[in-house]
Tab-separated table of C-alpha atoms and ligand atoms in Angstrom:
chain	number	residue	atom	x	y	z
B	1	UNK	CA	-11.703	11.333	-1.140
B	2	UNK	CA	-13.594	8.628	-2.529
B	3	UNK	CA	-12.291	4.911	-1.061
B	4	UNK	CA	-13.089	1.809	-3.433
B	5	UNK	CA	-12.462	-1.901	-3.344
B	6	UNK	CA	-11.676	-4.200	-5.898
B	7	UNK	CA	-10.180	-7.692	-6.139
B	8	UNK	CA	-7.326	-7.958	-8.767
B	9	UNK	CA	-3.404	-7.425	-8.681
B	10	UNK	CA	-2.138	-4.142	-8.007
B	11	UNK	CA	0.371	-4.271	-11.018
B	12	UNK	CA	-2.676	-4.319	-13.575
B	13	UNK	CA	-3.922	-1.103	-12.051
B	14	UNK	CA	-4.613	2.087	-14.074
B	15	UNK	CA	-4.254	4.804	-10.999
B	16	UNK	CA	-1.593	7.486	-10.574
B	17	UNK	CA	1.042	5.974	-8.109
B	18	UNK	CA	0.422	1.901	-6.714
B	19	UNK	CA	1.568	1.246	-3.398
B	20	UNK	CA	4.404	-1.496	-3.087
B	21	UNK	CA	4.181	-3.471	0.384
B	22	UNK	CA	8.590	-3.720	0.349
B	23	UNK	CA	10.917	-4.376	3.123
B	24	UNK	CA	13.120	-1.956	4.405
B	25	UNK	CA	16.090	-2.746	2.124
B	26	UNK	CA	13.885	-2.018	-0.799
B	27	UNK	CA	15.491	-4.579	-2.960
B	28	UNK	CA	12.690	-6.680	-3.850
B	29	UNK	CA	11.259	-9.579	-2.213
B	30	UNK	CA	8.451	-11.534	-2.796
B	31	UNK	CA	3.972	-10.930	-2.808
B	32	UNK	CA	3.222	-7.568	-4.210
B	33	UNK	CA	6.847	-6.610	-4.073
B	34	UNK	CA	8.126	-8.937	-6.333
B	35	UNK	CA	5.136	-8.608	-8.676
B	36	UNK	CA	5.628	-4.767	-9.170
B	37	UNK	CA	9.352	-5.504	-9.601
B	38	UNK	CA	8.806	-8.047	-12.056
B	39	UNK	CA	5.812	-6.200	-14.114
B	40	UNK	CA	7.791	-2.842	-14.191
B	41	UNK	CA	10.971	-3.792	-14.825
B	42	UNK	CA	14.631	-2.624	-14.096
B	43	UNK	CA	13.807	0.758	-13.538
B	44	UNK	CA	12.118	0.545	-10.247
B	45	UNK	CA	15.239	-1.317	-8.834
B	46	UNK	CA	17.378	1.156	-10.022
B	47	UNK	CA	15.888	3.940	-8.443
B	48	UNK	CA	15.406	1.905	-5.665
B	49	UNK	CA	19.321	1.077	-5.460
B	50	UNK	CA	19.730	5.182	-5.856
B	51	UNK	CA	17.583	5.804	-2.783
B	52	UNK	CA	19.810	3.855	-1.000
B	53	UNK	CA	23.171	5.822	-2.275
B	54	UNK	CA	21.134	8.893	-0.962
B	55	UNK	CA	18.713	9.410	1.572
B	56	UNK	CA	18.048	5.875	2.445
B	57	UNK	CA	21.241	4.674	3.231
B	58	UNK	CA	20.178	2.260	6.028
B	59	UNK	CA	17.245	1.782	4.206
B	60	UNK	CA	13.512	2.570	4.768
B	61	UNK	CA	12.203	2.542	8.328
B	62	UNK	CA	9.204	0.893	8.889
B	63	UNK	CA	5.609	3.019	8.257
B	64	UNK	CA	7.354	5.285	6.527
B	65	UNK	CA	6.887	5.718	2.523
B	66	UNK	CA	9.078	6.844	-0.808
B	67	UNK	CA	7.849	7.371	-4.070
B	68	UNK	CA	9.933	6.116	-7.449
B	69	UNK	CA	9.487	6.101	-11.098
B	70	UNK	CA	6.593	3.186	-11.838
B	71	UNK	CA	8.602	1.930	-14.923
B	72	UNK	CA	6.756	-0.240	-17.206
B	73	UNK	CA	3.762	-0.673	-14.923
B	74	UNK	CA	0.409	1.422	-16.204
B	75	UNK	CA	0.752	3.379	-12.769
B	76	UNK	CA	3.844	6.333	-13.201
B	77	UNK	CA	4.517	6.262	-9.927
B	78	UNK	CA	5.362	3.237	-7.175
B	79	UNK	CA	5.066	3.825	-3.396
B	80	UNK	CA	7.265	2.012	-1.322
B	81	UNK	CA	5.917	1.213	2.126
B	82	UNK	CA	7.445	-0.926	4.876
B	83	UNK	CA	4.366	-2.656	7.248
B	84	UNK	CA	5.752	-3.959	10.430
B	85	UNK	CA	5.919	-7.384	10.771
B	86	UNK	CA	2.869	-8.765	13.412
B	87	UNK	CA	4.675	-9.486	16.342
B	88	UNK	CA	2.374	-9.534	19.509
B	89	UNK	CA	2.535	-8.947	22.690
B	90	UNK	CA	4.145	-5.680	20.964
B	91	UNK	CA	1.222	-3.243	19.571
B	92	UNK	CA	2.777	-2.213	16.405
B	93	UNK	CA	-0.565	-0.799	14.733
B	94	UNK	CA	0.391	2.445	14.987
B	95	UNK	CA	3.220	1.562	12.304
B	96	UNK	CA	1.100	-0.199	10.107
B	97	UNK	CA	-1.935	2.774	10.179
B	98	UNK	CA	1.480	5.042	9.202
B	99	UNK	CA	2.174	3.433	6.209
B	100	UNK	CA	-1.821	4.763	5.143
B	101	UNK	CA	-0.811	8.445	6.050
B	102	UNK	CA	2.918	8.541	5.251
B	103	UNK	CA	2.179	7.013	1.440
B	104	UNK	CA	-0.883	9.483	1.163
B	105	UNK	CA	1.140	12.551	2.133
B	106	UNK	CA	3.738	11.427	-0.427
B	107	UNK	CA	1.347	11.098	-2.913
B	108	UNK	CA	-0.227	14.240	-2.022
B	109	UNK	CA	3.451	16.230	-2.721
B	110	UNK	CA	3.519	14.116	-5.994
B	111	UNK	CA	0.178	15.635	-6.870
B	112	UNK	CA	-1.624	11.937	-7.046
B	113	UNK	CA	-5.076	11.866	-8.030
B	114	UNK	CA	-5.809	8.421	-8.212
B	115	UNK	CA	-3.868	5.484	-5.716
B	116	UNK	CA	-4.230	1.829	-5.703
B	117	UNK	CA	-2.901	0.282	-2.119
B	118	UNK	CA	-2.692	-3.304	-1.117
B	119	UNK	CA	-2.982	-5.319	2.233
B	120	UNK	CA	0.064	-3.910	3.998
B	121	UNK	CA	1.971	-6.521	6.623
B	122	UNK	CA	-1.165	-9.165	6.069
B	123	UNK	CA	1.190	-11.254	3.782
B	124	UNK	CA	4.197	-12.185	4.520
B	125	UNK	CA	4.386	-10.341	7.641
B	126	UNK	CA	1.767	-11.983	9.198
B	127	UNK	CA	-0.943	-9.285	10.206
B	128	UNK	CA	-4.507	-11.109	10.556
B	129	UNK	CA	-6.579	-10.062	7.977
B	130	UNK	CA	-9.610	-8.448	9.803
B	131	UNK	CA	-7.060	-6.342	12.006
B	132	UNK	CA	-5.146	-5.093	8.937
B	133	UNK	CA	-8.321	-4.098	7.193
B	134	UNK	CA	-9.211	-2.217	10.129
B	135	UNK	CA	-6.222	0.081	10.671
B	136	UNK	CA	-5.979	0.183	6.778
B	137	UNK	CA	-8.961	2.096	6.990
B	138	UNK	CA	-8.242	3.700	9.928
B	139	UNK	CA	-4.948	5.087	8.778
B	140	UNK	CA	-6.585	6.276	5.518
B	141	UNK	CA	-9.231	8.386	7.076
B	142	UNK	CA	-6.265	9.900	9.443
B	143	UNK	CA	-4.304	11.503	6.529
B	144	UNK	CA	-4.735	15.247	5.592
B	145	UNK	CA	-6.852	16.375	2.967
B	146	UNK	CA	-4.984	16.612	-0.147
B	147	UNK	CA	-5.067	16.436	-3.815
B	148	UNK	CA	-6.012	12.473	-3.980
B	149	UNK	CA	-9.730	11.804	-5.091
B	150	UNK	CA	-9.750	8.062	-4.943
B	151	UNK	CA	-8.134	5.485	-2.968
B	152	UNK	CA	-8.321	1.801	-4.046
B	153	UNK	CA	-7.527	-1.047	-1.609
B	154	UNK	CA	-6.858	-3.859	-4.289
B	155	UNK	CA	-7.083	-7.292	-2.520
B	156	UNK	CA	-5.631	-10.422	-3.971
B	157	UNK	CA	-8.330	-12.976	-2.590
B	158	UNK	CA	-11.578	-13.030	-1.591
B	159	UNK	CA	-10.830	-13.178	2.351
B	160	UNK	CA	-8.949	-10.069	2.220
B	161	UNK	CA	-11.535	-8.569	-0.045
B	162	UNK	CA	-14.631	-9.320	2.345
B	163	UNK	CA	-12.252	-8.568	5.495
B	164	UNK	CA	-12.096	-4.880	3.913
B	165	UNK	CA	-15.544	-5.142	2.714
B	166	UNK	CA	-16.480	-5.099	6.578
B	167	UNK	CA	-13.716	-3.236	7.780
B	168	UNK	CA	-16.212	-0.202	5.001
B	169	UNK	CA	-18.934	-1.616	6.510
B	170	UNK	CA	-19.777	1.702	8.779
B	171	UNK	CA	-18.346	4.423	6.389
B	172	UNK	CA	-20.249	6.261	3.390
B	173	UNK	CA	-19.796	6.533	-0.191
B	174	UNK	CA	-17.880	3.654	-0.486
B	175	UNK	CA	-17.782	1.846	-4.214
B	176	UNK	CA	-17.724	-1.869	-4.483
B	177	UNK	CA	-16.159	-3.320	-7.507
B	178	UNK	CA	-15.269	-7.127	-7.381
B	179	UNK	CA	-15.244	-7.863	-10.821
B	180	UNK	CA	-12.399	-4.668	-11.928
A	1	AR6	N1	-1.668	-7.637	-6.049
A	1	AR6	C1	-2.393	-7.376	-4.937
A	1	AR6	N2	-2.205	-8.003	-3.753
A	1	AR6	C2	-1.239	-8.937	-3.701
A	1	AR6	C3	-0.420	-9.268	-4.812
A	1	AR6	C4	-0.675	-8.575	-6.030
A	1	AR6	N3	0.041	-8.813	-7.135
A	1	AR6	N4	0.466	-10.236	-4.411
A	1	AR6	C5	0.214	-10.503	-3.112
A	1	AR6	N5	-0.824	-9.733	-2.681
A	1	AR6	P1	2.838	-9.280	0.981
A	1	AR6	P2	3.635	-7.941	3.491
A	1	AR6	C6	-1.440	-9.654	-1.343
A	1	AR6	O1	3.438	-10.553	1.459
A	1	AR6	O2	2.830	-8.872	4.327
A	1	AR6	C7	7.815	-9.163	0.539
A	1	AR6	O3	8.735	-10.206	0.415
A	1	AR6	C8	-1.183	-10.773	-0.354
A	1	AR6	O4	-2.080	-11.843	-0.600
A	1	AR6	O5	3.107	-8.861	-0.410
A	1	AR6	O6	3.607	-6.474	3.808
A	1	AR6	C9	8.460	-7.826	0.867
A	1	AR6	O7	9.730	-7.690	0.238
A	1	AR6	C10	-1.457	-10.083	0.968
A	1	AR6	O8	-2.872	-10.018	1.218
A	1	AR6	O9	3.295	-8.026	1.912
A	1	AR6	C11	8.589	-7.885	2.344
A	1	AR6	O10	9.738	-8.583	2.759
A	1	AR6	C12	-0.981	-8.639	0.735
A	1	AR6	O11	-0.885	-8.500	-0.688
A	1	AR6	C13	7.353	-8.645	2.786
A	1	AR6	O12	6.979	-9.449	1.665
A	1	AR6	C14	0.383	-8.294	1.332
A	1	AR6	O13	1.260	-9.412	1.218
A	1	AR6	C15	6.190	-7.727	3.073
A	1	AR6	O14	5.134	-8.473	3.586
């Protein structure tokens, strides 16, 4: 599995599934979530609302992960994640490394190839950067082998881009692209 960085917005990415950084009502909100909602269109929310008639009645818990249709985005499938919320002096990294795994192993039974992940919880939920870089990778490198060759961290600014950029710093084979 080949991990790349590139600075952009998720919704303009060409991959197999893009991971959505939602809440656990998975009704929209705001950052990446309301981007995806608003670039692909009804469709996502409607699955969404049928995940909740279903298995997700009380919603998503947090750092776990659910795959629906990508509607009009170029990506066919969107991964909803929920990141904890930073809330020290509790150590909630754990949940925020398990988004990583739990969207990868979804992906994996979805047959992904090709995934394009933002900065879970370092939004709105107020992760620091450098931290949620860190357990980004961490939680990455903790997931089972599977069918996914690449893994993109897309980063909206060039803080979070250089806080992932060092976060790399130690592993191998990792592609730099700040201009995709
Ligand atoms: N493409 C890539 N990254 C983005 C984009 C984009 N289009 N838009 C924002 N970011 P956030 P969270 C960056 O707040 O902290 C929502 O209301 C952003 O700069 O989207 O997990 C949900 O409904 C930051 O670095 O996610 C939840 O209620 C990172 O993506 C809550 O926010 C994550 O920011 C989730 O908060």
């Amino acid at each position: 599995m080949r991990i790349t960085l590139v600075r952009g917005d998720i919704t303009d990415q060409e991959v197999d599934a893009v991971v959505n950084a939602a809440n656990s009502s998975l009704l929209g909100g705001g950052g990446v979530d309301g981007a995806i909602h608003d670039r692909g269109g009804p469709a996502i929310l409607a699955a969404c609302k049928a995940l909740r008639r279903t298995g997700y009645v009380d919603g998503l818990p947090t750092g776990q992960a659910v795959a629906t249709t990508g509607g009009d985005l170029p990506a066919k499938w969107v991964i909803h994640t929920v990141g904890p919320v930073y809330s020290p002096p509790l150590d909630r990294t754990d949940f925020l490394r398990s988004c990583y795994r739990e969207t990868l192993r979804v992906a994996a039974d979805l047959g992904v190839r090709t995934i394009a992940f933002p900065a879970v919880s370092a939004g709105v939920y107020g992760w620091p950067v450098a931290d949620a870089a860190r357990q980004a990778v961490l939680g990455i490198r903790q997931a089972a082998p599977s069918s996914v060759e690449e893994v993109r961290f897309v980063l909206f600014n060039e803080e979070v881009f250089d806080a992932f950029r060092k976060a790399l710093d130690d592993g191998g084979g990792v592609r730099v692209s700040p201009d995709a």
